[in-house]
Amino acid sequence: MTCADNRLLTAAEALPPRLRAAITPEERAYIAAIEGRGGLPFAATPYFASLAEPDQADPIRRQFFPDPREELPDPFALEDPLGEARYLAAPRLVHQYRDRALLLAGGRCAGYCRHCFRRVWVGVPRPFVTDAELDPIIAYLAAHREIREVLVSGGDPLTASDGVLERLFRRLREAAVPGGGVPISLRVCTRVPVTDPRRLTGAAIGLFSRYKPLRMAVHINHPRELAPEARRALAACVAAGIPVLVQTVLLQGVNDDAAILADLFRECRGLGLTPYYLFQLDLAPGTAHFRTALKRGLSLHRELRNLLGADCPVYAVDLPGGGGKIRLDENSIAGEGEEPEGPVYYLKGPDGSLWAYPRR
Ligand code: SF4
C-alpha cells in the first residue's frame, strides 16, 4: 500500500539525511518490498522522524522503521490478536465489555508503529466512518443503554479534521442520550500527541472540551517521546480539564527496562497525565521481535511498583483471540504446557477459563 497522507514521510529517500545515511541494505530492500506488496505502511511524521537517532537500536527509530525480522515466522501470530471480530455488534463497533464499546472510526495514523496490534486493520486503505456507516452504530448504542463509554479508535481518530470529529462526537452524544440524562463518555484513543503534537491546536482542544465527559488515552512508550512540543500539547489538554490516560506497550529493545519505564511514568505524572496501562505485547503478525517474555514483564513490573508506588500503571494483557483484558501479576499464570505453536503459559481469563500465551 502507498500511504495517502502526503504529510508523512513514506520513503527511505525522504528521511532526514543522517537517518537516510544509516539505512542498511537489508532495511532498504525490506522497505522496497513493503512498498511493492502492501501491508503495514512505512510512514512517520517528519516531526517524529526528527526525534530518532540513526543507530538501529534507537528506541524511536525502532518503533517506525521497518525491520526485516517482521518476516520471521511466528507460529503464535494472529491476524486479529484481540479477537475483536467475535464481538462486532455492527460494522466498526466492537462490544466486548458490558459498559463500553469500541468504535473503529478510521484506518489512518500519523505514522505507523511497527508493533501495531491492529496492523491488519490499518494496513489497508480505509476511509473515516461515514454518516451511513454510523446509522446502525447509533441505533445499537441507543438500544444498549448499558454502554456508558465509547472508545473512539482506529487507526488514529486525530488524523480526521476537527469538523469530521465534531460530527462524529455530536452523533455519538445525541444517540446515547435522547432527551437528556447522563451523557455517554467519550475516550479518544490516539498517539498523535507524541507523533504529531501540532495537531492539538487550540481549536482541537476546544472541541474536546465541548464534548466532556471526554478523556484521551494516549499511547506513549518512551520518555524521549515526551519532547518539548509533545509536552506542550499534553499540558494544554490537561490545563483544559481533559483527563489524559497513558497506555504503554512493553517492547523489547525499546522500553524493557525498569529505569526507562519509571522515567516515563514519572514524567507523565509531572505533566498531570495518569499512567494507566502497561501492556504485554499482543500477538500481531510480524511483531515477535518486540515481545518481552512474560516472566520478565512480571519482574519488571515488580521493580516498577517498588519505584513508583501508586503511580505505577496496571500491567495487563488482552488474552489472545478474544479472552478479554486481564491484570497480570504473580497469580495470573495458572500453569504451563505445550501447544502445537510452542511452549505456553496458561493465563486465567475473567471467567476462570484458561488462555495460552507464549512463554517467550
Ligand atoms: S498509532 Fe495505534 S493504530 Fe496506529 S499504527 Fe500505531 S499502534 Fe497502530
PDB file of N, CA and C and ligand atoms in Angstrom, residues 40 108-119 122 153-156 190-192 219, ligand 1:
ATOM      1  N   LEU A  40       1.343  -3.185   6.438  1.00  0.00           N
ATOM      2  CA  LEU A  40       1.538  -2.001   7.278  1.00  0.00           C
ATOM      3  C   LEU A  40       2.528  -1.052   6.599  1.00  0.00           C
ATOM      4  N   ARG A 108      -6.480   5.430   9.324  1.00  0.00           N
ATOM      5  CA  ARG A 108      -5.191   6.099   9.130  1.00  0.00           C
ATOM      6  C   ARG A 108      -4.555   6.452  10.457  1.00  0.00           C
ATOM      7  N   CYS A 109      -3.230   6.580  10.438  1.00  0.00           N
ATOM      8  CA  CYS A 109      -2.494   7.009  11.624  1.00  0.00           C
ATOM      9  C   CYS A 109      -1.489   8.072  11.202  1.00  0.00           C
ATOM     10  N   ALA A 110      -0.984   8.808  12.197  1.00  0.00           N
ATOM     11  CA  ALA A 110       0.064   9.798  11.925  1.00  0.00           C
ATOM     12  C   ALA A 110       1.410   9.080  12.031  1.00  0.00           C
ATOM     13  N   GLY A 111       1.645   8.170  11.102  1.00  0.00           N
ATOM     14  CA  GLY A 111       2.804   7.280  11.158  1.00  0.00           C
ATOM     15  C   GLY A 111       2.349   5.928  11.673  1.00  0.00           C
ATOM     16  N   TYR A 112       3.102   4.893  11.322  1.00  0.00           N
ATOM     17  CA  TYR A 112       2.673   3.531  11.673  1.00  0.00           C
ATOM     18  C   TYR A 112       3.714   2.864  12.568  1.00  0.00           C
ATOM     19  N   CYS A 113       3.207   2.335  13.693  1.00  0.00           N
ATOM     20  CA  CYS A 113       4.074   1.688  14.673  1.00  0.00           C
ATOM     21  C   CYS A 113       4.328   0.260  14.204  1.00  0.00           C
ATOM     22  N   ARG A 114       5.569  -0.136  14.203  1.00  0.00           N
ATOM     23  CA  ARG A 114       5.889  -1.483  13.711  1.00  0.00           C
ATOM     24  C   ARG A 114       5.336  -2.558  14.655  1.00  0.00           C
ATOM     25  N   HIS A 115       5.002  -2.184  15.890  1.00  0.00           N
ATOM     26  CA  HIS A 115       4.468  -3.167  16.839  1.00  0.00           C
ATOM     27  C   HIS A 115       2.944  -3.151  16.857  1.00  0.00           C
ATOM     28  N   CYS A 116       2.312  -2.437  15.922  1.00  0.00           N
ATOM     29  CA  CYS A 116       0.862  -2.217  15.970  1.00  0.00           C
ATOM     30  C   CYS A 116       0.084  -3.540  16.055  1.00  0.00           C
ATOM     31  N   PHE A 117      -0.856  -3.601  16.997  1.00  0.00           N
ATOM     32  CA  PHE A 117      -1.661  -4.825  17.137  1.00  0.00           C
ATOM     33  C   PHE A 117      -2.815  -4.840  16.144  1.00  0.00           C
ATOM     34  N   ARG A 118      -3.136  -3.657  15.574  1.00  0.00           N
ATOM     35  CA  ARG A 118      -4.195  -3.627  14.549  1.00  0.00           C
ATOM     36  C   ARG A 118      -3.573  -3.443  13.178  1.00  0.00           C
ATOM     37  N   ARG A 119      -2.419  -4.057  12.959  1.00  0.00           N
ATOM     38  CA  ARG A 119      -1.705  -3.783  11.707  1.00  0.00           C
ATOM     39  C   ARG A 119      -2.469  -4.303  10.497  1.00  0.00           C
ATOM     40  N   VAL A 122      -5.143  -1.391   9.958  1.00  0.00           N
ATOM     41  CA  VAL A 122      -4.602  -0.132   9.425  1.00  0.00           C
ATOM     42  C   VAL A 122      -3.764  -0.359   8.167  1.00  0.00           C
ATOM     43  N   SER A 153     -11.462   4.903  18.309  1.00  0.00           N
ATOM     44  CA  SER A 153     -10.123   4.435  17.997  1.00  0.00           C
ATOM     45  C   SER A 153     -10.017   4.226  16.498  1.00  0.00           C
ATOM     46  N   GLY A 154      -9.141   3.348  16.086  1.00  0.00           N
ATOM     47  CA  GLY A 154      -8.965   3.133  14.638  1.00  0.00           C
ATOM     48  C   GLY A 154      -7.827   2.164  14.420  1.00  0.00           C
ATOM     49  N   GLY A 155      -6.800   2.610  13.724  1.00  0.00           N
ATOM     50  CA  GLY A 155      -6.333   3.921  13.290  1.00  0.00           C
ATOM     51  C   GLY A 155      -6.346   4.989  14.397  1.00  0.00           C
ATOM     52  N   ASP A 156      -5.943   6.175  13.986  1.00  0.00           N
ATOM     53  CA  ASP A 156      -5.889   7.274  14.937  1.00  0.00           C
ATOM     54  C   ASP A 156      -6.948   8.292  14.560  1.00  0.00           C
ATOM     55  N   THR A 190      -5.412   7.696  20.982  1.00  0.00           N
ATOM     56  CA  THR A 190      -4.574   8.375  19.997  1.00  0.00           C
ATOM     57  C   THR A 190      -3.091   8.275  20.339  1.00  0.00           C
ATOM     58  N   ARG A 191      -2.265   8.389  19.313  1.00  0.00           N
ATOM     59  CA  ARG A 191      -0.825   8.518  19.505  1.00  0.00           C
ATOM     60  C   ARG A 191      -0.345   9.880  18.993  1.00  0.00           C
ATOM     61  N   VAL A 192      -1.277  10.650  18.429  1.00  0.00           N
ATOM     62  CA  VAL A 192      -0.925  11.930  17.811  1.00  0.00           C
ATOM     63  C   VAL A 192      -0.198  12.903  18.747  1.00  0.00           C
ATOM     64  N   HIS A 219      -1.070   6.802  23.624  1.00  0.00           N
ATOM     65  CA  HIS A 219      -0.090   5.719  23.519  1.00  0.00           C
ATOM     66  C   HIS A 219       1.315   6.349  23.504  1.00  0.00           C
TER      67      HIS A 219
HETATM   68  S1  SF4 B   1      -0.982   4.700  16.223  1.00  0.00           S
HETATM   69 FE1  SF4 B   1      -2.043   2.899  17.095  1.00  0.00          FE
HETATM   70  S2  SF4 B   1      -3.301   2.067  15.422  1.00  0.00           S
HETATM   71 FE2  SF4 B   1      -1.772   3.472  14.520  1.00  0.00          FE
HETATM   72  S3  SF4 B   1      -0.050   2.174  13.924  1.00  0.00           S
HETATM   73 FE3  SF4 B   1       0.389   2.945  16.000  1.00  0.00          FE
HETATM   74  S4  SF4 B   1      -0.429   1.356  17.349  1.00  0.00           S
HETATM   75 FE4  SF4 B   1      -1.352   1.009  15.337  1.00  0.00          FE
END
